[in-house]
Amino acid sequence: MSLPGLDNSPFALEEALSAVASAMADPSRARMLCALMDGRAWTATELSAVVDIAASTASAHLTKLLNSGLLVCVSQGRHRYYRLAGSDVAALLETMMGVSMKGAQSPATRTPVALRQARTCYDHLAGEIAVDIYAFMQREGWITHDGSAVTDHGKRSLEKIGVTLDPRSRRKPCSACLDWSERRFHLGGDTGAALLIAFEHRGWLKRTPGYREVTVTEEGKAGFLRVFGVATGTL
């Protein structure tokens, strides 16, 4: 994520950081950002509906988020679609969600059950299943202890379940992403994104359009248990 308006003045970084924080410091804009955490591109009309504000108000909010570098706009025909500017923005939002929940007396019980069990974190999986998969991959040596790289053993194991990694990707191979509801790590980066794609292709997960929650299928319950030793219970 690049900070807008960064120049050579002595306080350029602080001022740019303040501008980003200001862009997020509104409940309606925060709800828009949270909605876009499902990894999809939304129209202004869709975002105004989910936030429950007038279209003109939504447009003003989107302009501020665009100018801050948090969103990008993609035009397709007569339509304009808004999405998060990148995985780094998604990681920032996920971290802020975790920080925001720290003051809650019982964070586990205050988190919606569906979101806690399984959800998307931009382009990778989050929630109970995701943190258990991360723990398995760490324990079995598929990833390094700090979650910053996939081991050779991990690459071979991932290939067996149809996970294809892009060696030319400019993203981090993988990263430990702090899960805001579980307070443990799930897998982000290129590997985290590739895993989510593989889970969908294998029919283990089904995404709900417009929401971050995902549904684990019967095939998924069996697959997660067989490959990762993760029991999904009543999901």
PDB file of C-alpha atoms in Angstrom:
ATOM      1  CA  MET A   1       0.000   0.000   0.000  1.00  0.00           C
ATOM      2  CA  SER A   2       1.443   3.388  -0.988  1.00  0.00           C
ATOM      3  CA  LEU A   3       0.639   6.421   1.104  1.00  0.00           C
ATOM      4  CA  PRO A   4      -0.801   9.288  -0.974  1.00  0.00           C
ATOM      5  CA  GLY A   5       0.797  12.694  -1.027  1.00  0.00           C
ATOM      6  CA  LEU A   6       4.202  11.535   0.193  1.00  0.00           C
ATOM      7  CA  ASP A   7       6.820  14.187  -0.592  1.00  0.00           C
ATOM      8  CA  ASN A   8      10.137  15.380   0.783  1.00  0.00           C
ATOM      9  CA  SER A   9       8.785  17.545   3.600  1.00  0.00           C
ATOM     10  CA  PRO A  10       9.978  16.661   7.130  1.00  0.00           C
ATOM     11  CA  PHE A  11       6.552  15.396   8.189  1.00  0.00           C
ATOM     12  CA  ALA A  12       5.408  13.884   4.879  1.00  0.00           C
ATOM     13  CA  LEU A  13       5.064  10.365   6.250  1.00  0.00           C
ATOM     14  CA  GLU A  14       3.102  11.503   9.308  1.00  0.00           C
ATOM     15  CA  GLU A  15       0.785  13.649   7.184  1.00  0.00           C
ATOM     16  CA  ALA A  16       0.174  10.825   4.684  1.00  0.00           C
ATOM     17  CA  LEU A  17      -0.514   8.399   7.522  1.00  0.00           C
ATOM     18  CA  SER A  18      -2.953  10.860   9.041  1.00  0.00           C
ATOM     19  CA  ALA A  19      -4.743  11.171   5.678  1.00  0.00           C
ATOM     20  CA  VAL A  20      -5.234   7.391   5.460  1.00  0.00           C
ATOM     21  CA  ALA A  21      -6.463   7.249   9.050  1.00  0.00           C
ATOM     22  CA  SER A  22      -8.854  10.122   8.364  1.00  0.00           C
ATOM     23  CA  ALA A  23     -10.271   8.284   5.351  1.00  0.00           C
ATOM     24  CA  MET A  24     -11.087   5.306   7.542  1.00  0.00           C
ATOM     25  CA  ALA A  25     -12.417   7.367  10.464  1.00  0.00           C
ATOM     26  CA  ASP A  26     -16.073   7.320   9.485  1.00  0.00           C
ATOM     27  CA  PRO A  27     -18.551   4.502  10.249  1.00  0.00           C
ATOM     28  CA  SER A  28     -19.994   4.484   6.718  1.00  0.00           C
ATOM     29  CA  ARG A  29     -16.583   4.325   5.068  1.00  0.00           C
ATOM     30  CA  ALA A  30     -15.503   1.650   7.544  1.00  0.00           C
ATOM     31  CA  ARG A  31     -18.557  -0.438   6.616  1.00  0.00           C
ATOM     32  CA  MET A  32     -17.714  -0.040   2.931  1.00  0.00           C
ATOM     33  CA  LEU A  33     -14.176  -1.257   3.546  1.00  0.00           C
ATOM     34  CA  CYS A  34     -15.430  -4.223   5.565  1.00  0.00           C
ATOM     35  CA  ALA A  35     -17.855  -5.159   2.782  1.00  0.00           C
ATOM     36  CA  LEU A  36     -15.017  -5.078   0.253  1.00  0.00           C
ATOM     37  CA  MET A  37     -13.063  -7.529   2.412  1.00  0.00           C
ATOM     38  CA  ASP A  38     -14.899 -10.298   0.542  1.00  0.00           C
ATOM     39  CA  GLY A  39     -12.365  -9.713  -2.241  1.00  0.00           C
ATOM     40  CA  ARG A  40     -14.902  -8.750  -4.871  1.00  0.00           C
ATOM     41  CA  ALA A  41     -15.463  -5.508  -6.744  1.00  0.00           C
ATOM     42  CA  TRP A  42     -18.692  -3.659  -5.852  1.00  0.00           C
ATOM     43  CA  THR A  43     -20.596  -0.884  -7.602  1.00  0.00           C
ATOM     44  CA  ALA A  44     -21.364   2.372  -5.799  1.00  0.00           C
ATOM     45  CA  THR A  45     -25.049   1.418  -5.772  1.00  0.00           C
ATOM     46  CA  GLU A  46     -24.303  -1.902  -4.072  1.00  0.00           C
ATOM     47  CA  LEU A  47     -22.093  -0.229  -1.485  1.00  0.00           C
ATOM     48  CA  SER A  48     -24.650   2.469  -0.741  1.00  0.00           C
ATOM     49  CA  ALA A  49     -27.261  -0.257  -0.182  1.00  0.00           C
ATOM     50  CA  VAL A  50     -25.120  -2.308   2.191  1.00  0.00           C
ATOM     51  CA  VAL A  51     -24.159   0.814   4.165  1.00  0.00           C
ATOM     52  CA  ASP A  52     -27.727   2.142   3.974  1.00  0.00           C
ATOM     53  CA  ILE A  53     -26.879   5.645   2.796  1.00  0.00           C
ATOM     54  CA  ALA A  54     -27.925   7.779  -0.176  1.00  0.00           C
ATOM     55  CA  ALA A  55     -26.094   7.256  -3.473  1.00  0.00           C
ATOM     56  CA  SER A  56     -24.790  10.841  -3.442  1.00  0.00           C
ATOM     57  CA  THR A  57     -23.374  10.355   0.056  1.00  0.00           C
ATOM     58  CA  ALA A  58     -21.792   7.053  -0.974  1.00  0.00           C
ATOM     59  CA  SER A  59     -20.126   8.770  -3.927  1.00  0.00           C
ATOM     60  CA  ALA A  60     -18.490  11.336  -1.635  1.00  0.00           C
ATOM     61  CA  HIS A  61     -17.249   8.592   0.676  1.00  0.00           C
ATOM     62  CA  LEU A  62     -15.856   6.557  -2.226  1.00  0.00           C
ATOM     63  CA  THR A  63     -14.002   9.599  -3.563  1.00  0.00           C
ATOM     64  CA  LYS A  64     -12.276  10.038  -0.196  1.00  0.00           C
ATOM     65  CA  LEU A  65     -11.347   6.347  -0.055  1.00  0.00           C
ATOM     66  CA  LEU A  66      -9.992   6.485  -3.603  1.00  0.00           C
ATOM     67  CA  ASN A  67      -7.934   9.593  -2.884  1.00  0.00           C
ATOM     68  CA  SER A  68      -6.470   7.931   0.193  1.00  0.00           C
ATOM     69  CA  GLY A  69      -5.226   4.986  -1.855  1.00  0.00           C
ATOM     70  CA  LEU A  70      -7.373   2.465  -0.001  1.00  0.00           C
ATOM     71  CA  LEU A  71      -9.568   1.690  -3.019  1.00  0.00           C
ATOM     72  CA  VAL A  72      -9.180   1.475  -6.770  1.00  0.00           C
ATOM     73  CA  CYS A  73     -11.918   1.922  -9.357  1.00  0.00           C
ATOM     74  CA  VAL A  74     -12.248  -0.314 -12.412  1.00  0.00           C
ATOM     75  CA  SER A  75     -14.465   0.680 -15.343  1.00  0.00           C
ATOM     76  CA  GLN A  76     -16.217  -2.006 -17.364  1.00  0.00           C
ATOM     77  CA  GLY A  77     -18.567  -0.758 -20.004  1.00  0.00           C
ATOM     78  CA  ARG A  78     -20.942   1.730 -18.409  1.00  0.00           C
ATOM     79  CA  HIS A  79     -20.269   0.438 -14.928  1.00  0.00           C
ATOM     80  CA  ARG A  80     -17.649   1.404 -12.371  1.00  0.00           C
ATOM     81  CA  TYR A  81     -16.540  -1.100  -9.769  1.00  0.00           C
ATOM     82  CA  TYR A  82     -14.682  -0.426  -6.537  1.00  0.00           C
ATOM     83  CA  ARG A  83     -12.352  -2.827  -4.762  1.00  0.00           C
ATOM     84  CA  LEU A  84      -9.592  -2.723  -2.161  1.00  0.00           C
ATOM     85  CA  ALA A  85      -6.315  -1.433  -3.536  1.00  0.00           C
ATOM     86  CA  GLY A  86      -4.499  -4.632  -2.644  1.00  0.00           C
ATOM     87  CA  SER A  87      -3.792  -7.393  -0.167  1.00  0.00           C
ATOM     88  CA  ASP A  88      -1.782  -4.987   1.984  1.00  0.00           C
ATOM     89  CA  VAL A  89      -4.916  -2.891   2.531  1.00  0.00           C
ATOM     90  CA  ALA A  90      -6.846  -6.048   3.443  1.00  0.00           C
ATOM     91  CA  ALA A  91      -4.111  -7.039   5.919  1.00  0.00           C
ATOM     92  CA  LEU A  92      -4.286  -3.567   7.486  1.00  0.00           C
ATOM     93  CA  LEU A  93      -8.068  -3.830   7.882  1.00  0.00           C
ATOM     94  CA  GLU A  94      -7.887  -7.337   9.351  1.00  0.00           C
ATOM     95  CA  THR A  95      -5.283  -6.150  11.867  1.00  0.00           C
ATOM     96  CA  MET A  96      -7.402  -3.135  12.806  1.00  0.00           C
ATOM     97  CA  MET A  97     -10.402  -5.405  13.367  1.00  0.00           C
ATOM     98  CA  GLY A  98      -8.315  -7.392  15.824  1.00  0.00           C
ATOM     99  CA  VAL A  99      -7.146  -4.239  17.612  1.00  0.00           C
ATOM    100  CA  SER A 100     -10.720  -2.926  17.748  1.00  0.00           C
ATOM    101  CA  MET A 101     -11.933  -6.126  19.391  1.00  0.00           C
ATOM    102  CA  LYS A 102      -9.292  -6.101  22.147  1.00  0.00           C
ATOM    103  CA  GLY A 103     -11.436  -3.957  24.397  1.00  0.00           C
ATOM    104  CA  ALA A 104     -14.341  -6.389  24.244  1.00  0.00           C
ATOM    105  CA  GLN A 105     -14.778  -8.398  27.419  1.00  0.00           C
ATOM    106  CA  SER A 106     -15.642 -11.603  25.581  1.00  0.00           C
ATOM    107  CA  PRO A 107     -14.529 -11.221  21.950  1.00  0.00           C
ATOM    108  CA  ALA A 108     -15.302 -14.819  21.000  1.00  0.00           C
ATOM    109  CA  THR A 109     -18.957 -14.545  21.942  1.00  0.00           C
ATOM    110  CA  ARG A 110     -19.367 -11.106  20.356  1.00  0.00           C
ATOM    111  CA  THR A 111     -18.142 -12.256  16.961  1.00  0.00           C
ATOM    112  CA  PRO A 112     -20.915 -13.486  14.617  1.00  0.00           C
ATOM    113  CA  VAL A 113     -20.755 -17.284  14.527  1.00  0.00           C
ATOM    114  CA  ALA A 114     -20.735 -17.529  10.728  1.00  0.00           C
ATOM    115  CA  LEU A 115     -17.841 -15.070  10.447  1.00  0.00           C
ATOM    116  CA  ARG A 116     -15.869 -16.804  13.162  1.00  0.00           C
ATOM    117  CA  GLN A 117     -16.142 -20.262  11.609  1.00  0.00           C
ATOM    118  CA  ALA A 118     -15.082 -19.469   8.052  1.00  0.00           C
ATOM    119  CA  ARG A 119     -14.852 -16.281   6.015  1.00  0.00           C
ATOM    120  CA  THR A 120     -12.736 -14.625   3.380  1.00  0.00           C
ATOM    121  CA  CYS A 121      -9.987 -12.184   4.263  1.00  0.00           C
ATOM    122  CA  TYR A 122      -9.727 -10.465   0.878  1.00  0.00           C
ATOM    123  CA  ASP A 123      -8.332 -13.314  -1.288  1.00  0.00           C
ATOM    124  CA  HIS A 124      -7.587 -15.955   1.346  1.00  0.00           C
ATOM    125  CA  LEU A 125      -9.411 -17.944   4.002  1.00  0.00           C
ATOM    126  CA  ALA A 126      -9.859 -16.777   7.597  1.00  0.00           C
ATOM    127  CA  GLY A 127     -11.645 -18.027  10.699  1.00  0.00           C
ATOM    128  CA  GLU A 128     -11.442 -21.208  12.759  1.00  0.00           C
ATOM    129  CA  ILE A 129     -10.710 -23.505   9.843  1.00  0.00           C
ATOM    130  CA  ALA A 130      -7.999 -21.224   8.482  1.00  0.00           C
ATOM    131  CA  VAL A 131      -6.085 -20.925  11.761  1.00  0.00           C
ATOM    132  CA  ASP A 132      -6.240 -24.711  12.246  1.00  0.00           C
ATOM    133  CA  ILE A 133      -4.885 -25.236   8.724  1.00  0.00           C
ATOM    134  CA  TYR A 134      -2.080 -22.758   9.435  1.00  0.00           C
ATOM    135  CA  ALA A 135      -1.192 -24.600  12.663  1.00  0.00           C
ATOM    136  CA  PHE A 136      -1.123 -27.913  10.764  1.00  0.00           C
ATOM    137  CA  MET A 137       1.112 -26.535   8.001  1.00  0.00           C
ATOM    138  CA  GLN A 138       3.464 -25.069  10.585  1.00  0.00           C
ATOM    139  CA  ARG A 139       3.530 -28.254  12.679  1.00  0.00           C
ATOM    140  CA  GLU A 140       4.083 -30.541   9.672  1.00  0.00           C
ATOM    141  CA  GLY A 141       6.791 -28.365   8.161  1.00  0.00           C
ATOM    142  CA  TRP A 142       4.853 -27.198   5.113  1.00  0.00           C
ATOM    143  CA  ILE A 143       5.782 -23.615   5.988  1.00  0.00           C
ATOM    144  CA  THR A 144       8.601 -22.091   7.999  1.00  0.00           C
ATOM    145  CA  HIS A 145       8.041 -21.450  11.683  1.00  0.00           C
ATOM    146  CA  ASP A 146       7.332 -17.752  11.139  1.00  0.00           C
ATOM    147  CA  GLY A 147       5.040 -18.468   8.190  1.00  0.00           C
ATOM    148  CA  SER A 148       7.134 -16.403   5.786  1.00  0.00           C
ATOM    149  CA  ALA A 149       7.942 -19.135   3.250  1.00  0.00           C
ATOM    150  CA  VAL A 150       6.768 -22.489   1.929  1.00  0.00           C
ATOM    151  CA  THR A 151       9.223 -25.334   2.383  1.00  0.00           C
ATOM    152  CA  ASP A 152      10.109 -27.824  -0.365  1.00  0.00           C
ATOM    153  CA  HIS A 153       8.094 -30.429   1.531  1.00  0.00           C
ATOM    154  CA  GLY A 154       5.209 -27.988   1.655  1.00  0.00           C
ATOM    155  CA  LYS A 155       5.346 -27.307  -2.085  1.00  0.00           C
ATOM    156  CA  ARG A 156       5.198 -31.026  -2.865  1.00  0.00           C
ATOM    157  CA  SER A 157       2.339 -31.519  -0.411  1.00  0.00           C
ATOM    158  CA  LEU A 158       0.393 -28.573  -1.843  1.00  0.00           C
ATOM    159  CA  GLU A 159       0.836 -29.858  -5.382  1.00  0.00           C
ATOM    160  CA  LYS A 160      -0.774 -33.150  -4.346  1.00  0.00           C
ATOM    161  CA  ILE A 161      -4.006 -31.348  -3.473  1.00  0.00           C
ATOM    162  CA  GLY A 162      -3.991 -29.195  -6.583  1.00  0.00           C
ATOM    163  CA  VAL A 163      -2.538 -25.995  -5.185  1.00  0.00           C
ATOM    164  CA  THR A 164      -0.501 -24.179  -7.833  1.00  0.00           C
ATOM    165  CA  LEU A 165       1.938 -21.501  -6.717  1.00  0.00           C
ATOM    166  CA  ASP A 166       3.135 -18.773  -9.071  1.00  0.00           C
ATOM    167  CA  PRO A 167       6.950 -18.517  -8.885  1.00  0.00           C
ATOM    168  CA  ARG A 168       6.806 -15.200 -10.746  1.00  0.00           C
ATOM    169  CA  SER A 169       4.390 -13.562  -8.332  1.00  0.00           C
ATOM    170  CA  ARG A 170       5.633 -10.310  -6.825  1.00  0.00           C
ATOM    171  CA  ARG A 171       3.590 -10.956  -3.695  1.00  0.00           C
ATOM    172  CA  LYS A 172       5.034 -12.591  -0.623  1.00  0.00           C
ATOM    173  CA  PRO A 173       4.993 -16.392  -1.038  1.00  0.00           C
ATOM    174  CA  CYS A 174       3.070 -16.556   2.205  1.00  0.00           C
ATOM    175  CA  SER A 175       2.647 -14.622   5.407  1.00  0.00           C
ATOM    176  CA  ALA A 176       1.220 -15.002   8.887  1.00  0.00           C
ATOM    177  CA  CYS A 177      -1.965 -12.942   8.973  1.00  0.00           C
ATOM    178  CA  LEU A 178      -3.408 -12.327  12.436  1.00  0.00           C
ATOM    179  CA  ASP A 179      -6.997 -13.554  12.525  1.00  0.00           C
ATOM    180  CA  TRP A 180      -9.146 -10.867  14.147  1.00  0.00           C
ATOM    181  CA  SER A 181     -11.671 -13.273  15.683  1.00  0.00           C
ATOM    182  CA  GLU A 182      -9.356 -16.125  16.693  1.00  0.00           C
ATOM    183  CA  ARG A 183      -6.326 -14.061  17.724  1.00  0.00           C
ATOM    184  CA  ARG A 184      -4.132 -16.644  16.045  1.00  0.00           C
ATOM    185  CA  PHE A 185      -2.535 -16.675  12.614  1.00  0.00           C
ATOM    186  CA  HIS A 186      -4.008 -17.820   9.339  1.00  0.00           C
ATOM    187  CA  LEU A 187      -2.172 -18.037   6.032  1.00  0.00           C
ATOM    188  CA  GLY A 188      -2.003 -15.038   3.729  1.00  0.00           C
ATOM    189  CA  GLY A 189       0.131 -14.131   0.742  1.00  0.00           C
ATOM    190  CA  ASP A 190       0.248 -15.941  -2.585  1.00  0.00           C
ATOM    191  CA  THR A 191      -0.062 -19.370  -0.942  1.00  0.00           C
ATOM    192  CA  GLY A 192      -3.101 -18.341   1.086  1.00  0.00           C
ATOM    193  CA  ALA A 193      -4.800 -17.068  -2.071  1.00  0.00           C
ATOM    194  CA  ALA A 194      -3.912 -20.233  -3.998  1.00  0.00           C
ATOM    195  CA  LEU A 195      -5.330 -22.399  -1.208  1.00  0.00           C
ATOM    196  CA  LEU A 196      -8.681 -20.604  -1.287  1.00  0.00           C
ATOM    197  CA  ILE A 197      -8.869 -21.034  -5.067  1.00  0.00           C
ATOM    198  CA  ALA A 198      -8.068 -24.748  -4.737  1.00  0.00           C
ATOM    199  CA  PHE A 199     -10.686 -25.233  -2.014  1.00  0.00           C
ATOM    200  CA  GLU A 200     -13.320 -23.640  -4.239  1.00  0.00           C
ATOM    201  CA  HIS A 201     -12.297 -25.645  -7.305  1.00  0.00           C
ATOM    202  CA  ARG A 202     -12.461 -28.881  -5.316  1.00  0.00           C
ATOM    203  CA  GLY A 203     -15.930 -27.968  -4.120  1.00  0.00           C
ATOM    204  CA  TRP A 204     -14.886 -27.833  -0.468  1.00  0.00           C
ATOM    205  CA  LEU A 205     -16.146 -24.282  -0.003  1.00  0.00           C
ATOM    206  CA  LYS A 206     -18.966 -22.216  -1.424  1.00  0.00           C
ATOM    207  CA  ARG A 207     -18.895 -18.442  -1.240  1.00  0.00           C
ATOM    208  CA  THR A 208     -22.005 -16.371  -0.648  1.00  0.00           C
ATOM    209  CA  PRO A 209     -22.159 -13.433  -3.092  1.00  0.00           C
ATOM    210  CA  GLY A 210     -21.891 -10.135  -1.263  1.00  0.00           C
ATOM    211  CA  TYR A 211     -20.776 -11.626   2.051  1.00  0.00           C
ATOM    212  CA  ARG A 212     -17.501 -12.752   3.619  1.00  0.00           C
ATOM    213  CA  GLU A 213     -18.959 -15.962   5.067  1.00  0.00           C
ATOM    214  CA  VAL A 214     -18.239 -19.192   3.241  1.00  0.00           C
ATOM    215  CA  THR A 215     -20.048 -22.513   3.529  1.00  0.00           C
ATOM    216  CA  VAL A 216     -18.146 -25.753   3.985  1.00  0.00           C
ATOM    217  CA  THR A 217     -19.634 -28.570   1.903  1.00  0.00           C
ATOM    218  CA  GLU A 218     -19.804 -32.229   2.883  1.00  0.00           C
ATOM    219  CA  GLU A 219     -16.847 -32.839   0.543  1.00  0.00           C
ATOM    220  CA  GLY A 220     -15.039 -30.044   2.332  1.00  0.00           C
ATOM    221  CA  LYS A 221     -15.646 -31.522   5.771  1.00  0.00           C
ATOM    222  CA  ALA A 222     -14.127 -34.811   4.631  1.00  0.00           C
ATOM    223  CA  GLY A 223     -11.292 -33.091   2.754  1.00  0.00           C
ATOM    224  CA  PHE A 224     -10.210 -30.791   5.571  1.00  0.00           C
ATOM    225  CA  LEU A 225     -10.167 -33.726   7.972  1.00  0.00           C
ATOM    226  CA  ARG A 226      -8.285 -36.015   5.587  1.00  0.00           C
ATOM    227  CA  VAL A 227      -5.628 -33.538   4.411  1.00  0.00           C
ATOM    228  CA  PHE A 228      -5.178 -31.200   7.364  1.00  0.00           C
ATOM    229  CA  GLY A 229      -6.647 -33.138  10.277  1.00  0.00           C
ATOM    230  CA  VAL A 230      -9.125 -30.285  10.769  1.00  0.00           C
ATOM    231  CA  ALA A 231     -12.550 -31.283  12.070  1.00  0.00           C
ATOM    232  CA  THR A 232     -15.170 -28.741  10.967  1.00  0.00           C
ATOM    233  CA  GLY A 233     -17.900 -29.945  13.328  1.00  0.00           C
ATOM    234  CA  THR A 234     -21.329 -28.718  12.364  1.00  0.00           C
ATOM    235  CA  LEU A 235     -20.161 -26.210   9.745  1.00  0.00           C
TER     236      LEU A 235
END
